[in-house]
Coordinates of N, CA and C in Angstrom, one line a residue:
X1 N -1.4 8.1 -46.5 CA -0.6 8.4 -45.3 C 0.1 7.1 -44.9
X2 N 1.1 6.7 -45.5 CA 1.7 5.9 -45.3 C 2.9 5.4 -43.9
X3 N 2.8 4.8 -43.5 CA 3.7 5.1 -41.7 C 4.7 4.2 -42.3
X4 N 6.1 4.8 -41.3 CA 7.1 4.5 -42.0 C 7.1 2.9 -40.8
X5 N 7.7 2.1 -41.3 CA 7.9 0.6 -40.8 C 9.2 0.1 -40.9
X6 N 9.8 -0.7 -40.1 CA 10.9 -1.0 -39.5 C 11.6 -2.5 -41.0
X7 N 12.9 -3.0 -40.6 CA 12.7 -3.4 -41.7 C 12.4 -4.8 -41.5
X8 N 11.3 -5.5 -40.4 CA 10.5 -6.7 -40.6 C 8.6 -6.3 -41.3
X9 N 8.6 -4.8 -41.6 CA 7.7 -4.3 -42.0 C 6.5 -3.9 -41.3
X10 N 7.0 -3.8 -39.6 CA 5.9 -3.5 -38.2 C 6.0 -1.7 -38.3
X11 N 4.8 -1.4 -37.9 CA 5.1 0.2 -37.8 C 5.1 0.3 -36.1
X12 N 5.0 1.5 -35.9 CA 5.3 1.8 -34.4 C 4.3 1.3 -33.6
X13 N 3.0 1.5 -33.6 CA 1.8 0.9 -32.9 C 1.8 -0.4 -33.1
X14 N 2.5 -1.6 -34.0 CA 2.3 -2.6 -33.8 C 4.1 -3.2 -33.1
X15 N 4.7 -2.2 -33.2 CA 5.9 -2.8 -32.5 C 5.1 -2.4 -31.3
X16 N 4.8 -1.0 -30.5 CA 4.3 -1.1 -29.0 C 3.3 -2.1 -28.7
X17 N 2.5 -2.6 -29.1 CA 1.4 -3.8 -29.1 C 2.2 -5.1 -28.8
X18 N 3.0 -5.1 -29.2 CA 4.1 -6.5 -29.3 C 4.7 -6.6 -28.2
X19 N 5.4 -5.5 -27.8 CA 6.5 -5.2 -27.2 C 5.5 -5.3 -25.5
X20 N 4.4 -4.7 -25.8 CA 3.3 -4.8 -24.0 C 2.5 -6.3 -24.2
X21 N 2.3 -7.3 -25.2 CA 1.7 -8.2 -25.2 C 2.7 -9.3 -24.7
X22 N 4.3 -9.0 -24.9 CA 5.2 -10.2 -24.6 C 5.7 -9.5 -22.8
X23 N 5.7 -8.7 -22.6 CA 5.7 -7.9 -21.0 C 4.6 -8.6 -20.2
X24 N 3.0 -8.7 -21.4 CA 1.9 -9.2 -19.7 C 2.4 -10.5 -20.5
X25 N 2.7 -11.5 -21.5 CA 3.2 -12.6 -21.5 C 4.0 -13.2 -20.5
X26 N 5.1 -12.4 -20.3 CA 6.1 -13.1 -19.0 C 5.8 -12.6 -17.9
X27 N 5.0 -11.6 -17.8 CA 4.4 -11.5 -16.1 C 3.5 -12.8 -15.7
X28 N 2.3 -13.3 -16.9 CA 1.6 -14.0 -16.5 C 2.5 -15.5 -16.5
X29 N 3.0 -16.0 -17.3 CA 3.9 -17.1 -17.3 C 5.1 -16.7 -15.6
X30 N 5.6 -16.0 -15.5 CA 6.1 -16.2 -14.2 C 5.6 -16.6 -12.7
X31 N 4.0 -15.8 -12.9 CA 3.1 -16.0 -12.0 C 2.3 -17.3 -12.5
X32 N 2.3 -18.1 -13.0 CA 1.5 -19.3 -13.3 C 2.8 -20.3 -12.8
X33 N 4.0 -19.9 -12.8 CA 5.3 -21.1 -12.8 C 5.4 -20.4 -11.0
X34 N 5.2 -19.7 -10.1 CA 5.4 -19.1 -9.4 C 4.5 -20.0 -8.6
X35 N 3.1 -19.8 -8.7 CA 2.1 -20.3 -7.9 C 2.1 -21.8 -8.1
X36 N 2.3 -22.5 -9.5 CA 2.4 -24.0 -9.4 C 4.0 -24.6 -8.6
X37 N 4.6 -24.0 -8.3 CA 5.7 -24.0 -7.3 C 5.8 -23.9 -6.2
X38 N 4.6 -23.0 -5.7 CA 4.2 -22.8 -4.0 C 2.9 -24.0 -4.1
X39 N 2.2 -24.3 -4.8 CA 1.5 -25.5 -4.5 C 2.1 -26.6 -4.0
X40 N 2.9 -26.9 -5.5 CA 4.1 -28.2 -5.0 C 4.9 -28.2 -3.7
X41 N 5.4 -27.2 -3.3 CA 5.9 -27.0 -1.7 C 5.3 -27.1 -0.6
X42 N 3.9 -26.3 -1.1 CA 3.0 -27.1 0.0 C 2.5 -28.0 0.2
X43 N 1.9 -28.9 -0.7 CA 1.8 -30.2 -0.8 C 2.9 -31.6 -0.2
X44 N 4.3 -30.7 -0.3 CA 4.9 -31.8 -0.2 C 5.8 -31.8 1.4
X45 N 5.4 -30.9 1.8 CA 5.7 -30.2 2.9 C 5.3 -31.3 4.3
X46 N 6.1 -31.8 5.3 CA 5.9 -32.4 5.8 C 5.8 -31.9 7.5
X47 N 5.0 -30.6 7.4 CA 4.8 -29.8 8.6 C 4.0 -30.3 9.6
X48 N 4.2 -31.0 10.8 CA 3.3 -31.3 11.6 C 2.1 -30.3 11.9
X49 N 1.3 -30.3 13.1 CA 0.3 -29.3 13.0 C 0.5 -28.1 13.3
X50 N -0.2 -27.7 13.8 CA -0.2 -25.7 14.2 C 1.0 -26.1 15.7
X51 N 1.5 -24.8 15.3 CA 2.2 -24.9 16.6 C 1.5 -24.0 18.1
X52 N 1.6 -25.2 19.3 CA 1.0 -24.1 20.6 C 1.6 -23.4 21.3
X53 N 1.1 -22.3 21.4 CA 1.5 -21.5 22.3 C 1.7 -21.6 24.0
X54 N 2.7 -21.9 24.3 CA 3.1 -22.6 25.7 C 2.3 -21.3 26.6
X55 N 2.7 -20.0 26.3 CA 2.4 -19.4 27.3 C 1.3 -19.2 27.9
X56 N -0.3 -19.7 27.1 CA -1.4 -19.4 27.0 C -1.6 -20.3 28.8
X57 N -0.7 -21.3 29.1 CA -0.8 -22.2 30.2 C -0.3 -21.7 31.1
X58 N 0.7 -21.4 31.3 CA 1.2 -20.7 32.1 C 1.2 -19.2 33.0
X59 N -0.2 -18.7 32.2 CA -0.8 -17.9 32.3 C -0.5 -17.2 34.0
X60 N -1.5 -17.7 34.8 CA -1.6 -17.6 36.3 C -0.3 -17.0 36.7
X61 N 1.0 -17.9 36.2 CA 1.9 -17.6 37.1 C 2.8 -16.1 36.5
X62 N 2.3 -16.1 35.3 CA 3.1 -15.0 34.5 C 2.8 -13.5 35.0
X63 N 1.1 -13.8 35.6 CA 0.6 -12.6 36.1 C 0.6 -12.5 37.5
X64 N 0.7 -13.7 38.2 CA 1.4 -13.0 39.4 C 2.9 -12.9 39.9
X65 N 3.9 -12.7 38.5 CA 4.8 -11.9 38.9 C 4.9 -10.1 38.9
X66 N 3.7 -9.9 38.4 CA 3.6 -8.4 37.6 C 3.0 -8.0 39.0
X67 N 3.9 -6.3 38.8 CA 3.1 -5.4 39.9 C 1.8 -4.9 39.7
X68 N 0.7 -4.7 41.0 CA -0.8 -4.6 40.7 C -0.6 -2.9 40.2
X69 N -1.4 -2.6 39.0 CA -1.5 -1.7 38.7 C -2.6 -0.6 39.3
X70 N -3.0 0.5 39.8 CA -4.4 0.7 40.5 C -4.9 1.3 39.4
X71 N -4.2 1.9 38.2 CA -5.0 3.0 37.2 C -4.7 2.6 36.2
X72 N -5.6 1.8 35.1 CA -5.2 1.3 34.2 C -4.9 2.4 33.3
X73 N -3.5 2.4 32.3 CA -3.6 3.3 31.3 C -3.7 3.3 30.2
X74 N -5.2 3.5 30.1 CA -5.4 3.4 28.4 C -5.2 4.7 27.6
X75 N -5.4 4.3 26.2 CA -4.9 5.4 25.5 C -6.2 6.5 25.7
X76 N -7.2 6.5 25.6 CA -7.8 7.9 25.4 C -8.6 8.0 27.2
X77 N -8.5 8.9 27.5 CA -9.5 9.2 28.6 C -9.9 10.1 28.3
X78 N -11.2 9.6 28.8 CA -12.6 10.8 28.5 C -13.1 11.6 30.3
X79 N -13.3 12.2 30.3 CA -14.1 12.9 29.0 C -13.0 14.3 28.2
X80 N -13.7 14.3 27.3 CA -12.7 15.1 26.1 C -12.2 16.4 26.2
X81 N -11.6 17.1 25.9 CA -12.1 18.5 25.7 C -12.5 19.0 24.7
X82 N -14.2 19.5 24.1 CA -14.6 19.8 23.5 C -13.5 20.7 22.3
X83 N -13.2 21.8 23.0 CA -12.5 23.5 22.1 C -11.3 22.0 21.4
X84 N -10.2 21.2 22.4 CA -9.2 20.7 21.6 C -9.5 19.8 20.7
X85 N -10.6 18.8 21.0 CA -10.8 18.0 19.4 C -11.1 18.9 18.7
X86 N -11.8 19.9 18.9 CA -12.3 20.4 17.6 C -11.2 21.2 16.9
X87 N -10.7 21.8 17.6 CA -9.3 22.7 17.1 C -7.9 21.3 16.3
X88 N -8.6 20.4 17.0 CA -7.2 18.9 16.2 C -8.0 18.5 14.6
X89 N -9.3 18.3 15.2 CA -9.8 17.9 13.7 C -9.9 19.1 12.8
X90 N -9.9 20.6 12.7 CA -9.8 20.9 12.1 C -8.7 21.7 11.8
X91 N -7.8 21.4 12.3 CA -6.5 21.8 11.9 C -5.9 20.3 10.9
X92 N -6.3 19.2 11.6 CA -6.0 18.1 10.2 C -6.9 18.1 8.5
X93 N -8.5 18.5 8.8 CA -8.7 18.9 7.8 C -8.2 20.2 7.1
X94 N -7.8 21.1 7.7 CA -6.6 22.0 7.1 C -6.0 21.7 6.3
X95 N -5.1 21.1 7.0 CA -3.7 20.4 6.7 C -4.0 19.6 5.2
X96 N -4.7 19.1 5.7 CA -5.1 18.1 4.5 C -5.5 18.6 2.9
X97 N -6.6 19.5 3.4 CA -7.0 20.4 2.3 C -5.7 21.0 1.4
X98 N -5.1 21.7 2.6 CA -4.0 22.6 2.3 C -2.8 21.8 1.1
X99 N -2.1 20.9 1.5 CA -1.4 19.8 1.2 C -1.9 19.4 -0.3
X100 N -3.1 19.3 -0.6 CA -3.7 18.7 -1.8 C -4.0 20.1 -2.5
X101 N -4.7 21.3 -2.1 CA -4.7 22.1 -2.9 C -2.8 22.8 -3.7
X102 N -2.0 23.0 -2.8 CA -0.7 23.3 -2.8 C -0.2 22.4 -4.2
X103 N -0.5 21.1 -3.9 CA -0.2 20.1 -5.5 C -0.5 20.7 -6.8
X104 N -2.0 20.8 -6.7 CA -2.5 20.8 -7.5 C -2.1 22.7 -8.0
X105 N -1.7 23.0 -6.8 CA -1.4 25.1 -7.7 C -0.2 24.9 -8.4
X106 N 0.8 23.8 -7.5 CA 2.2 23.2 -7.7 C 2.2 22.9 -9.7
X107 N 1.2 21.9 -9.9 CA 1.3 21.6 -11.0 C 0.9 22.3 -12.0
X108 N -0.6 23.0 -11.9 CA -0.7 23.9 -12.8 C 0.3 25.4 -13.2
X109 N 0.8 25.4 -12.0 CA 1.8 26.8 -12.5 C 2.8 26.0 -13.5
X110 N 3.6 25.1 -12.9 CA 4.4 24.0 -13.5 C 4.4 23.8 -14.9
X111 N 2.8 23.4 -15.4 CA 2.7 23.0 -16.8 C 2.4 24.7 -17.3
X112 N 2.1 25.4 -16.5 CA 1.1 26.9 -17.6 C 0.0 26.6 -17.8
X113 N -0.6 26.2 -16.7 CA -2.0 26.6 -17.4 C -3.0 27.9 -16.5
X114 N -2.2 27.9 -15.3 CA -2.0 29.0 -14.6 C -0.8 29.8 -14.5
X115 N -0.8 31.4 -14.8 CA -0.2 32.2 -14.7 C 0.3 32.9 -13.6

């Protein structure tokens, strides 16, 4: 069983072997010339230190320009109502189920392996 070969004498499996060994070749050589590049930049980089945040000082006066709030609004107040979480979480696991089973009928009708 002889495999037909190209005329440098490579058959198919060794042209694909070739062809994905010089692909992770210039991915890794880009990323080796990529990162010794962001070294050198950083290194040579002549950034003074962290920068401060002025406002952190100023604090006192920033909050008393704001109006006194009497009811803070956060996002969830409790207490809950039992019937609607439970009717939310399980209408997301629904949903969810639903969504993923629907794929998967999606594809098997698709290829035939369901009728």
């Amino acid at each position: 069983t002889d495999r037909p070969t190209d005329r440098n004498g490579l058959n198919n499996s060794c042209r694909q072997y070739s062809f994905i060994h010089s692909i992770i070749t210039m991915i890794s050589n880009t990323a080796a010339r990529t990162a010794s590049r962001m070294v050198s930049k950083r290194a040579m980089s002549s950034a003074g230190g962290p920068k401060l945040h002025k406002a952190k000082d100023a604090w006192q006066t920033i909050a008393a320009t704001r109006p006194v709030d009497p009811h803070p609004h956060n996002v969830f107040h409790p207490p809950y109502n039992k019937v609607t979480v439970g009717c939310m979480i399980a209408g997301v696991l629904t949903a969810g189920y639903g969504s993923m089973y629907y794929g998967m009928w999606h594809q098997q009708k698709k290829q035939g392996y369901w009728k």
